[in-house]
Structure formats: C-alpha cells, structure tokens
PDB file of C-alpha atoms in Angstrom:
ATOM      1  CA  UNK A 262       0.000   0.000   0.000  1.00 49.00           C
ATOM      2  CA  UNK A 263       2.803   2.384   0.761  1.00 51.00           C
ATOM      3  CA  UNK A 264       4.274   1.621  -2.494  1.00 58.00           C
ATOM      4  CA  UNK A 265       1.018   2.657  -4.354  1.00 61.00           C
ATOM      5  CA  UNK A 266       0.685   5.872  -2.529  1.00 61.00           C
ATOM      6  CA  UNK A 267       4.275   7.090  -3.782  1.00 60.00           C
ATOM      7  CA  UNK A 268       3.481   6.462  -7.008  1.00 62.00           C
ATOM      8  CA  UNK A 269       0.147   8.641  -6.803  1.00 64.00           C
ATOM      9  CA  UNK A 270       2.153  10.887  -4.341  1.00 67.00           C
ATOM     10  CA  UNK A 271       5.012  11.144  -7.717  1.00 67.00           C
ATOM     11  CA  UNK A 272       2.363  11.300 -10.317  1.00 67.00           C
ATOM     12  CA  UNK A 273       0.591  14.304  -8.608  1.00 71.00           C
ATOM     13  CA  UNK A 274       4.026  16.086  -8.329  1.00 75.00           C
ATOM     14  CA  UNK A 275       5.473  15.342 -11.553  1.00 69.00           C
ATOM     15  CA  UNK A 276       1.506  16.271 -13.559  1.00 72.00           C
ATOM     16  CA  UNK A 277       1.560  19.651 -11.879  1.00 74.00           C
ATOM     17  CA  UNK A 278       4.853  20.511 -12.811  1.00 75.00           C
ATOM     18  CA  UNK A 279       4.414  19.152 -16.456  1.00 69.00           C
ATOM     19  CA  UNK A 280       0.906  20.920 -16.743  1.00 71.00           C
ATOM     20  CA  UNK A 281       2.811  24.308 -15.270  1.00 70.00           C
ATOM     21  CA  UNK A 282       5.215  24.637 -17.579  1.00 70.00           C
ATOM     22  CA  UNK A 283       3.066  23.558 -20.718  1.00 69.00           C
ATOM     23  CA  UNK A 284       0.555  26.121 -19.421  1.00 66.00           C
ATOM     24  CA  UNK A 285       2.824  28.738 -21.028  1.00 68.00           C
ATOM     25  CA  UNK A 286       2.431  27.663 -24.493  1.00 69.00           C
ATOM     26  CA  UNK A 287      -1.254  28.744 -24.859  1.00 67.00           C
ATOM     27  CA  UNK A 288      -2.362  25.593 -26.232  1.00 68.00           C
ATOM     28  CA  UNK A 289      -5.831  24.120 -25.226  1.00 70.00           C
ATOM     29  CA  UNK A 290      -6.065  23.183 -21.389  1.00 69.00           C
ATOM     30  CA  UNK A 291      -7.691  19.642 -22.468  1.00 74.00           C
ATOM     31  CA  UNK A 292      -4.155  18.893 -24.203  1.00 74.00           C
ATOM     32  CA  UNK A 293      -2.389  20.086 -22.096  1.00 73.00           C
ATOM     33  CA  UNK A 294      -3.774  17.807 -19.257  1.00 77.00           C
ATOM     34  CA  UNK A 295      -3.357  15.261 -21.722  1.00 76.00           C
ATOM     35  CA  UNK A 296       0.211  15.890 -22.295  1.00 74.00           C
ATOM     36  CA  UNK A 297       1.053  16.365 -18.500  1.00 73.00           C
ATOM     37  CA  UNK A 298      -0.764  13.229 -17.514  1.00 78.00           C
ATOM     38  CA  UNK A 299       1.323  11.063 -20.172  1.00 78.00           C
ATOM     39  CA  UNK A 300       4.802  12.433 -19.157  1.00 73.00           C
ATOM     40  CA  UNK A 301       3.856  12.461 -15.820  1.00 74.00           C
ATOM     41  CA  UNK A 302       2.910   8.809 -15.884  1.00 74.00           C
ATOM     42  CA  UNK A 303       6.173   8.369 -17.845  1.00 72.00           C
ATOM     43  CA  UNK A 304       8.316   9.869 -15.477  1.00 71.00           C
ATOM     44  CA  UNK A 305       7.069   8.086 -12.885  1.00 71.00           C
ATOM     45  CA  UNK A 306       7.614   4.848 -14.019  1.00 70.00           C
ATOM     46  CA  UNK A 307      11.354   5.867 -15.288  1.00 72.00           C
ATOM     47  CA  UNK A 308      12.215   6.726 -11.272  1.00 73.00           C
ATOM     48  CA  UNK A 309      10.131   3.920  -9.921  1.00 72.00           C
ATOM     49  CA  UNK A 310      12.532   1.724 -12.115  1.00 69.00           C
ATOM     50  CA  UNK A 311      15.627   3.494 -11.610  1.00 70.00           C
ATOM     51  CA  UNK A 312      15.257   3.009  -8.110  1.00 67.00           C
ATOM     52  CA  UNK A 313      14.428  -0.475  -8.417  1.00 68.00           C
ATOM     53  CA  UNK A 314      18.032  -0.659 -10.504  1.00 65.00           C
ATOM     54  CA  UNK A 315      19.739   0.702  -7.672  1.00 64.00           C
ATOM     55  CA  UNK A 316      18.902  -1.673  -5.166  1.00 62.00           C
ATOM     56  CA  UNK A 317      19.886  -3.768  -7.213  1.00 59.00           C
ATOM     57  CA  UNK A 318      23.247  -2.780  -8.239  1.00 60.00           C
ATOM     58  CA  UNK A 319      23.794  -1.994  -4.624  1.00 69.00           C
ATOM     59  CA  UNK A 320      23.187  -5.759  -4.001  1.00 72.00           C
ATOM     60  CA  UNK A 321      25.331  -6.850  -6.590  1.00 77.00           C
ATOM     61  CA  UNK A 322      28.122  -4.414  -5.161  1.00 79.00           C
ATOM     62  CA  UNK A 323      28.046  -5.838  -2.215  1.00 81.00           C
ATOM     63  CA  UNK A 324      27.642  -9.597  -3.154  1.00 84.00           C
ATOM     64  CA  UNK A 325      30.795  -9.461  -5.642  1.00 86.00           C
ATOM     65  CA  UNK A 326      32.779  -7.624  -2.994  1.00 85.00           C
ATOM     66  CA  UNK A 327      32.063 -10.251  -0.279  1.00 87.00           C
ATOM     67  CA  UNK A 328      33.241 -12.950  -3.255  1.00 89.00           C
ATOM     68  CA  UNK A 329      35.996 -11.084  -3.825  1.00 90.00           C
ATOM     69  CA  UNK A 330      37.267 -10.441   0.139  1.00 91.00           C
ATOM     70  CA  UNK A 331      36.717 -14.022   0.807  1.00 92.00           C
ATOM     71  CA  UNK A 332      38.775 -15.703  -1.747  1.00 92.00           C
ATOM     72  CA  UNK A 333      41.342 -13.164  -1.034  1.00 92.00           C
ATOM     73  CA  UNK A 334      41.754 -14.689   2.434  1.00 92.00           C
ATOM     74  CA  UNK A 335      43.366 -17.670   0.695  1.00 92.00           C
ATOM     75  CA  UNK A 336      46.720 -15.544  -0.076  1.00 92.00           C
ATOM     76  CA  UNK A 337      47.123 -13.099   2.515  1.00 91.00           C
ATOM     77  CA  UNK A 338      49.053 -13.733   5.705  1.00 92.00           C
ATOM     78  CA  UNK A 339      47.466 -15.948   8.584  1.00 91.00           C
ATOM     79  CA  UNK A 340      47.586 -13.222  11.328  1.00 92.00           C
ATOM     80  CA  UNK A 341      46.270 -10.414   8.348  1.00 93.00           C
ATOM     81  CA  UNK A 342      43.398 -13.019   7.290  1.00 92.00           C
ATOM     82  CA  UNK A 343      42.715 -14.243  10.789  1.00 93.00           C
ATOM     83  CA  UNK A 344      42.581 -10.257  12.449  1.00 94.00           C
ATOM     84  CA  UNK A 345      39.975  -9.699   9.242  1.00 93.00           C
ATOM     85  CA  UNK A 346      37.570 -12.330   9.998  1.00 93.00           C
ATOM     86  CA  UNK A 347      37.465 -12.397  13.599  1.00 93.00           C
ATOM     87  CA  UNK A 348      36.659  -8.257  12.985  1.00 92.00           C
ATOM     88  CA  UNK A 349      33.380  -9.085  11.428  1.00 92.00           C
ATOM     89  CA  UNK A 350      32.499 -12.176  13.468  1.00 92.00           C
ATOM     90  CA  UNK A 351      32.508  -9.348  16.764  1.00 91.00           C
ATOM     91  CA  UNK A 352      29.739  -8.046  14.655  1.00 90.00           C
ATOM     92  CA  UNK A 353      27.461 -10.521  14.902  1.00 90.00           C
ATOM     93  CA  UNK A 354      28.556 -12.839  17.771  1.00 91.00           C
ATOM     94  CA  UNK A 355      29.163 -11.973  21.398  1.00 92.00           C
ATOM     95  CA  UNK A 356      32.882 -12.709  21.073  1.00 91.00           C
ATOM     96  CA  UNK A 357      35.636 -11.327  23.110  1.00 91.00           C
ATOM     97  CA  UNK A 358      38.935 -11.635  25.161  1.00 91.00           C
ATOM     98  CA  UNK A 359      41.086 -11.877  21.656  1.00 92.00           C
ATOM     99  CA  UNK A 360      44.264 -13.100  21.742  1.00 92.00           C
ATOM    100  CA  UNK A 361      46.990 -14.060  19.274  1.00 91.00           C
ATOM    101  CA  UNK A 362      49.692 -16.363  20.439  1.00 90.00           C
ATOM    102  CA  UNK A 363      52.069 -18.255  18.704  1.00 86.00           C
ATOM    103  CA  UNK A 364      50.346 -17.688  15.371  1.00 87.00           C
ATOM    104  CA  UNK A 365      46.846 -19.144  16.739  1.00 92.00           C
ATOM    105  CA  UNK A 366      44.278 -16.881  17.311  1.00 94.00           C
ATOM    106  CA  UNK A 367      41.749 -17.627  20.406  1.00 94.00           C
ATOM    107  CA  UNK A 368      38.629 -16.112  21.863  1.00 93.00           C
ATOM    108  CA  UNK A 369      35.991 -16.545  24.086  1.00 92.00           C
ATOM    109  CA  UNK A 370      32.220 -16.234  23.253  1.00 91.00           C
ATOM    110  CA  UNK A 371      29.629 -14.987  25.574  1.00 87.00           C
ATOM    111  CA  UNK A 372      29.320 -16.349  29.317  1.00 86.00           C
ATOM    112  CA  UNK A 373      31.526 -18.805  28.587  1.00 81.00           C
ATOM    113  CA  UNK A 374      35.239 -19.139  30.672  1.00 84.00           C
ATOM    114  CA  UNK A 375      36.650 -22.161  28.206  1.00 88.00           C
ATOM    115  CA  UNK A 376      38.406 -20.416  25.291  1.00 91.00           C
ATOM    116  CA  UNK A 377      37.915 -21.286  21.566  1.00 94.00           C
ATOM    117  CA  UNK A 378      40.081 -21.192  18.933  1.00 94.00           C
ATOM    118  CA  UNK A 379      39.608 -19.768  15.363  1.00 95.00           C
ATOM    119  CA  UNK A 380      41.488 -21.244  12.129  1.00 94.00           C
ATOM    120  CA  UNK A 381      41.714 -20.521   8.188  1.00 94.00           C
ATOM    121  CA  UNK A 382      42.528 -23.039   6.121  1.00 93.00           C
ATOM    122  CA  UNK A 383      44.271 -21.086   3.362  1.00 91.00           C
ATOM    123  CA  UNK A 384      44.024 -23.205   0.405  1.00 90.00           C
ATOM    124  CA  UNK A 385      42.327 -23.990  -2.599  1.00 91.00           C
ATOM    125  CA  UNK A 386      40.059 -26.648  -1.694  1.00 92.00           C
ATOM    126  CA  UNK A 387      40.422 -28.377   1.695  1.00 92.00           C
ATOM    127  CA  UNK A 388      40.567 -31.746   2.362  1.00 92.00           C
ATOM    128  CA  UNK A 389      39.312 -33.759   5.736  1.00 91.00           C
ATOM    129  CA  UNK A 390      43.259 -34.010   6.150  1.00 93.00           C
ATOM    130  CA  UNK A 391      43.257 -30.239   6.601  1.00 92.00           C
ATOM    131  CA  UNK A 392      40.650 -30.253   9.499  1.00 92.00           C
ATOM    132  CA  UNK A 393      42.528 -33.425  11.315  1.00 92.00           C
ATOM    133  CA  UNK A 394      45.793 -32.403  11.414  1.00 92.00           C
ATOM    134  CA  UNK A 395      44.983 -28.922  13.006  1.00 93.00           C
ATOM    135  CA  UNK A 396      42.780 -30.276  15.600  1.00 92.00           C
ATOM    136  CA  UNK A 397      45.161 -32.556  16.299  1.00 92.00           C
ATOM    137  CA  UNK A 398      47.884 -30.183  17.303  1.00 92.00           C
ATOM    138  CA  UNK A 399      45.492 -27.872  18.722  1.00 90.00           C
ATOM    139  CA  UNK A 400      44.699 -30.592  21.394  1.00 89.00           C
ATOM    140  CA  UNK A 401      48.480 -31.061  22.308  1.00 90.00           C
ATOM    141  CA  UNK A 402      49.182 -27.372  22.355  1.00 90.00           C
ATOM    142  CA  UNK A 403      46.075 -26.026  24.737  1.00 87.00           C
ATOM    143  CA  UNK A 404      42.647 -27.499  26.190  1.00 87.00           C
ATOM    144  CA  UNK A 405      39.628 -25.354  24.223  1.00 91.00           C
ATOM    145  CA  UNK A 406      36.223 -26.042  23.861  1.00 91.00           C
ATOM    146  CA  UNK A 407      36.087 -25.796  20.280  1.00 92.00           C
ATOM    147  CA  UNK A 408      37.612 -25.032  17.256  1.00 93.00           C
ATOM    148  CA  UNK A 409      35.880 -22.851  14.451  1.00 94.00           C
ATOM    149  CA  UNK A 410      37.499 -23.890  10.823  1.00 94.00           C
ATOM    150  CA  UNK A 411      36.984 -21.003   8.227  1.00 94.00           C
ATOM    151  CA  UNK A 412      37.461 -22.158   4.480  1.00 94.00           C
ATOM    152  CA  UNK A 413      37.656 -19.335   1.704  1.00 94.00           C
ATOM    153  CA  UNK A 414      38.104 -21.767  -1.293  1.00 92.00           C
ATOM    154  CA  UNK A 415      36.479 -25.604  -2.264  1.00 92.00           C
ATOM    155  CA  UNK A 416      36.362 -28.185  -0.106  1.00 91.00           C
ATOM    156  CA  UNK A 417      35.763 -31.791  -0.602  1.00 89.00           C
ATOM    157  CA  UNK A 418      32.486 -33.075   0.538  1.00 84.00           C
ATOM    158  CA  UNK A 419      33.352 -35.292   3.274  1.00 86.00           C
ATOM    159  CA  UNK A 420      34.729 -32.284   5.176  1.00 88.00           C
ATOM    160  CA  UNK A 421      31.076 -30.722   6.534  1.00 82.00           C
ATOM    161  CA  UNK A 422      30.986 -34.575   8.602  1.00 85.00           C
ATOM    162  CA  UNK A 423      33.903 -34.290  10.275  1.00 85.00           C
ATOM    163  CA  UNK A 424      31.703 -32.262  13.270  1.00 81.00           C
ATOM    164  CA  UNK A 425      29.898 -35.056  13.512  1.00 84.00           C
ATOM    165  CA  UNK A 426      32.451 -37.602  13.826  1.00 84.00           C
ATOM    166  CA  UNK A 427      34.942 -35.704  16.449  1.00 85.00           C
ATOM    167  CA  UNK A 428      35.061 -34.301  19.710  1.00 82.00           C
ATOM    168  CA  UNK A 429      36.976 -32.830  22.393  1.00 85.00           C
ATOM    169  CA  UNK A 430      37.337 -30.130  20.911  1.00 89.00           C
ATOM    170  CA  UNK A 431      33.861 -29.713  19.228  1.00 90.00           C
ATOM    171  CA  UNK A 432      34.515 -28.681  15.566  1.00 91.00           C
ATOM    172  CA  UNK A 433      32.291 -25.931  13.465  1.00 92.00           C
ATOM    173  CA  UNK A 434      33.099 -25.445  10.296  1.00 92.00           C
ATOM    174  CA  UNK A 435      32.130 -22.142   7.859  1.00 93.00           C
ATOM    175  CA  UNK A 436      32.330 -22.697   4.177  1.00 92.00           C
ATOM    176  CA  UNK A 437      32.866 -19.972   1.696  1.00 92.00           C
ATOM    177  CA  UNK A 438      29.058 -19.442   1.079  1.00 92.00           C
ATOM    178  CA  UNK A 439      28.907 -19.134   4.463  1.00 92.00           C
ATOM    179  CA  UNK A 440      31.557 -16.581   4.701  1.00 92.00           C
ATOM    180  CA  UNK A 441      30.155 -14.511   1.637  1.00 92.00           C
ATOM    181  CA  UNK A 442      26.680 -14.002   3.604  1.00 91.00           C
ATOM    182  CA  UNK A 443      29.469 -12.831   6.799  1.00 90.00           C
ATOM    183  CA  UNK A 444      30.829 -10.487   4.755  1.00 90.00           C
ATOM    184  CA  UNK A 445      27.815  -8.944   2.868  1.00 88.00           C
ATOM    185  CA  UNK A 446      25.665  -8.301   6.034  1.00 86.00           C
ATOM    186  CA  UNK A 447      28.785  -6.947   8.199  1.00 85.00           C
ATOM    187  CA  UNK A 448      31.495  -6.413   6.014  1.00 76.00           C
ATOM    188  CA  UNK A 449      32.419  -2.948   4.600  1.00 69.00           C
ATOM    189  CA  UNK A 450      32.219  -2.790   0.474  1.00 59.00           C
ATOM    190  CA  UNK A 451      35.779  -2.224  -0.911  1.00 55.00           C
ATOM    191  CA  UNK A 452      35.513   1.349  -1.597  1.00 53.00           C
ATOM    192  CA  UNK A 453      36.779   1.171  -5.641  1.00 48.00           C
ATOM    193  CA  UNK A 454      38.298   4.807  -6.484  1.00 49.00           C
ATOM    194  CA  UNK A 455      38.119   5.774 -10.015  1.00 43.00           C
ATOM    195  CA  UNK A 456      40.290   7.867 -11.225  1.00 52.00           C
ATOM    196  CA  UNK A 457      39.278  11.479 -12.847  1.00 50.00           C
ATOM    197  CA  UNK A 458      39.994  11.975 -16.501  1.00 53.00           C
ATOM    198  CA  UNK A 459      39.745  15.016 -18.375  1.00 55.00           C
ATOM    199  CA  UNK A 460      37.736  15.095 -21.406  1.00 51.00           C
ATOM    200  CA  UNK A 461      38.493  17.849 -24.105  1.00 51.00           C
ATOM    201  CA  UNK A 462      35.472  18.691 -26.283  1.00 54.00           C
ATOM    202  CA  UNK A 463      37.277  17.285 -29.574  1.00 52.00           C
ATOM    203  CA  UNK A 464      37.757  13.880 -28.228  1.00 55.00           C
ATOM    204  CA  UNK A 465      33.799  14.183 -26.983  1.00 53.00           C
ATOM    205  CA  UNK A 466      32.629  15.254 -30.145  1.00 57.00           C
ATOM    206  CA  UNK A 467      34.449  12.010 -31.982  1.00 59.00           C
ATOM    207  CA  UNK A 468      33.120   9.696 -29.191  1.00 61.00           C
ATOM    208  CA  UNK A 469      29.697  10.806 -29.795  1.00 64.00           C
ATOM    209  CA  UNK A 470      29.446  10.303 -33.655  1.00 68.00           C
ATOM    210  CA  UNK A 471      29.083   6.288 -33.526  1.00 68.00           C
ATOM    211  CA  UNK A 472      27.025   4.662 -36.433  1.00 70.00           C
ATOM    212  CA  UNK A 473      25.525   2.680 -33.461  1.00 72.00           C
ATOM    213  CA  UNK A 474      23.913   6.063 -31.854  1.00 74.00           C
ATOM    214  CA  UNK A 475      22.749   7.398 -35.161  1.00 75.00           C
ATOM    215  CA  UNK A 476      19.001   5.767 -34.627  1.00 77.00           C
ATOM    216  CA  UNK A 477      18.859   7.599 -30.994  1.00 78.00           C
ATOM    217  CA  UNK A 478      20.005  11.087 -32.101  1.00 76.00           C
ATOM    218  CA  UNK A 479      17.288  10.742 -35.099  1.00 77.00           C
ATOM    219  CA  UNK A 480      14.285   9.685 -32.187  1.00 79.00           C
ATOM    220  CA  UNK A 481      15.812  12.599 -30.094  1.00 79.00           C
ATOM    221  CA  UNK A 482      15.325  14.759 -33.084  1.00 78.00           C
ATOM    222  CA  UNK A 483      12.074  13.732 -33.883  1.00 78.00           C
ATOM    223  CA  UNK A 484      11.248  14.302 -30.091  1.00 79.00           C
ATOM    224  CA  UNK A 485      12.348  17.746 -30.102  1.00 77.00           C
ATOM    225  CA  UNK A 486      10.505  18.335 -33.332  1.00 78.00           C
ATOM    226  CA  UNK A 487       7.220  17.667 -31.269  1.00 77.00           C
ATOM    227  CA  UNK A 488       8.279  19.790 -28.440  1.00 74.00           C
ATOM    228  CA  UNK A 489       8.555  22.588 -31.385  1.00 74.00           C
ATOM    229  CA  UNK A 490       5.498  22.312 -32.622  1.00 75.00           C
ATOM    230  CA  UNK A 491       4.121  22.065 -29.573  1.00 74.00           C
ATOM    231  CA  UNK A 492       5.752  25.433 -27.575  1.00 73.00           C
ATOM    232  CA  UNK A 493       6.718  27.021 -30.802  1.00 73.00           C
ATOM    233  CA  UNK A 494      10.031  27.925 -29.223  1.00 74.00           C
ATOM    234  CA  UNK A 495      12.827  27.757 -32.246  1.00 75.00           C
ATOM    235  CA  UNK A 496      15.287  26.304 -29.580  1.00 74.00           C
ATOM    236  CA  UNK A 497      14.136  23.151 -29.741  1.00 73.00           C
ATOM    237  CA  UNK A 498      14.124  23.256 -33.700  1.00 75.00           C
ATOM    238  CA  UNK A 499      17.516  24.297 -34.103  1.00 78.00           C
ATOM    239  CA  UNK A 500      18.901  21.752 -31.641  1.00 81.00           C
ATOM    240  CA  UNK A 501      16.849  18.954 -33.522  1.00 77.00           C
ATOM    241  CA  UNK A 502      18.476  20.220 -36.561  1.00 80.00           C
ATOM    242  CA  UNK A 503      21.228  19.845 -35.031  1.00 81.00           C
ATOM    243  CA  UNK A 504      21.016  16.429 -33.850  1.00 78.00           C
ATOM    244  CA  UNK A 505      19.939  15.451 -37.736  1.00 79.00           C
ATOM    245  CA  UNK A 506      23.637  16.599 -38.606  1.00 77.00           C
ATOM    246  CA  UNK A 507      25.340  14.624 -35.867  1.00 78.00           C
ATOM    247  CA  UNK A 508      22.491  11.855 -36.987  1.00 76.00           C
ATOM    248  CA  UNK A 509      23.770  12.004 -40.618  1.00 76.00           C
ATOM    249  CA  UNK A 510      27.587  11.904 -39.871  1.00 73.00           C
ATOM    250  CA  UNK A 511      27.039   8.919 -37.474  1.00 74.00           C
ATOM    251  CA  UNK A 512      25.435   6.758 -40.108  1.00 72.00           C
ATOM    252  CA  UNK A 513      28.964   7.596 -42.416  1.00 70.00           C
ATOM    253  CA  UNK A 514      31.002   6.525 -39.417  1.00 64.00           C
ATOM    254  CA  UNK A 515      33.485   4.304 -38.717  1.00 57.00           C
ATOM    255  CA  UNK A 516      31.813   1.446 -37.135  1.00 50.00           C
ATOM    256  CA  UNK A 517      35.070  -0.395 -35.554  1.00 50.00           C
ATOM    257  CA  UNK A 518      35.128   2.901 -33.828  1.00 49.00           C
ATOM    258  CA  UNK A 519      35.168   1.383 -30.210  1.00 51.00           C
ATOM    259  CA  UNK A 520      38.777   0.752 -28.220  1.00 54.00           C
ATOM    260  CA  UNK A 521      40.376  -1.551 -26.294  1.00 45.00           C
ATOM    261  CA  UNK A 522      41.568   1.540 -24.028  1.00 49.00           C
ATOM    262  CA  UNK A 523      41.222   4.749 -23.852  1.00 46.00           C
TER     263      UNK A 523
END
C-alpha cells in the first residue's frame, strides 16, 4: 500500500509541474492535461525503475565484494586473514577476550570461561586431512572447547561430517558461502576509487558520432521536433536540426570505432 501511494504521491508532483510549464504555451487546457498526464505517468515509471536498478546494483556491489574479500583470504598472511575475519564475526557474535599467540588466534564467546580457537585453512580446496591435522595439534598445544574452521576456497564433501564424527574439541566449520553471507551483512564494500579523466570537447565530439547512436540522435530529433510544434520555441528546432547533422555523420562513421583503451 505504501508503495502505491508514492506512485500517486510522484504522479501528482510530476503532472503539476508538467501541466505548469506547458501552461505557457497557450495551447488548449484539455491537451495540455493530456500531455502532462502522459509524461507524468512516464516519469514516474522511469524513477520507480531506476530506483528499483539501484537496489539492485547496490546488491550486486556488495555480493561481488564479499566474493571477492573471501577468496582473497586464501593468499594473505594468517595473522592479516585471521585479524579480518574475527573483525566481522565481533559483529554478529558476542565474542571477546582476543588473543593471538604463537600464530593461533583464540577467543571466548559470551558467558563462557573455556576459550575457543579460530582457524583458516588457506588453500584452494580443503581436504578432511586439513581439518585433522589442526585439531590434532590444537589438542596437544592447549585445552579449548572448540575449534571454528573457516574455508575461503572448495572443499571436498566429506569435510562438513567431520563435526559429527569428532570431539573434544567440538569442531564448526564455515564454508565460503557461508563466509560470503558474513561479509555482505557486516562487512564494509571495498571502496573502488576511479580515477578522474579530463575530457576535451574534440575527443567528446568524436566519441559521440558512432554509427551505433545514429538511430537515438534521429528519435531525439524527432522528439524535439514535437516539443517545437508544440511550444513554438525555435530552440528546440535548431537543436533537432542539429542532432539530424550529428544523426547524418554517425550513419557515415566508422563502425570499428570502439577501443580496447582509452
């Protein structure tokens, strides 16, 4: 329902401002409600969509930057990769009392007094080997209640059972699915800077006159033919006329026009 009354909300707005400023050209009030109605109805839709593009892309931003953080876990240092997870598992889970020591990472998680222990297994796809031979150590090093195995990359299908088949310590195990959803709901987005180029008119002016765009300028042109006839302001014809030139060189153009880099 609150979706609906936006859209009437934006179609009141934009119709009053379209019917304003066609109210100057004299024409017949009847057309011009007409005219306001339909590009009111029009613009309407165009936001309603664009906004439904955004969330989109801003989903997609942040799924493909999760993808990308987690498989770079795989080749960064332990203690970098290790200090990176255990940042955005604070952010969901009631962990604390962090400590690093001799390149093992342990914590402790709510109420709890027993201390856990946290470990990436850095590789392309892990294997049930992986999983044994660290909680193997882990037992001779320290007593902990549990061990939490992070894996970034593939992992062969018997690994997921090994929970159920050891103990002492307990053994939970996050796959990189897993880790993507960690990452998207607490994780930052990598922040991508692009960097400013200058563009001189010439080099516009070329990049404009495509064969490809020749069909758009003409519609443009036709558009602003309308809006001529309708407002009889000879702005709009001249920059129609214009658009026909650009329109006419375009169709002449190169068409293998497009580059590798620019």
């Amino acid at each position: 329902m609150g979706k609906r009354m936006d859209m009437v909300a934006s179609f009141g707005i934009f119709f009053m401002l379209m019917f304003g400023m066609l109210l100057f050209t004299g024409k017949d009030v009847r057309i011009i409600s007409v005219l306001a109605a339909i590009c009111a109805l029009c613009l309407s839709v165009i936001i309603k969509s664009i906004q439904k593009k955004a969330k989109v892309f801003s989903f997609r931003r942040r799924r493909n930057s999760a993808s990308r953080r987690v498989k770079a876990l795989i080749y960064k240092e332990n203690k970098e990769a290790l200090n990176e997870v255990i940042a955005i598992l604070e952010k969901k889970y009631p962990i604390h009392s962090v400590s690093m020591e001799g390149g093992r990472m342990y914590f402790k998680e709510g109420a709890l007094e027993e201390q856990l222990e946290i470990c990436i297994i850095r590789k392309y796809k892990a294997s049930p080997d992986d999983i044994l031979a660290f909680w193997r150590e882990a037992r001779k090093i320290r007593p902990v209640r549990g061990i939490l195995f992070l894996i970034p990359g593939k992992m062969d299908s018997d690994v997921k059972l090994l929970r159920y088949k050891i103990d002492q310590p307990k053994v939970l195990i996050f796959d990189s699915n897993a880790l993507k959803m960690l990452y998207r709901k607490h994780g930052q987005p990598e922040q991508i800077e692009f960097k400013e180029k200058r563009i001189w008119p010439i080099h516009f002016i070329k990049s404009a006159i495509n064969r490809k765009r020749a069909l758009r300028y003409l519609a443009y042109a036709l558009l602003l033919t309308v809006y001529y006839l309708l407002s009889g302001n000879l702005l709009y014809l001249f920059i129609g006329a214009f658009l026909i030139f650009i329109c006419l060189f375009s169709f002449f153009s190169n068409t293998n026009s497009d580059k590798l880099f620019s």
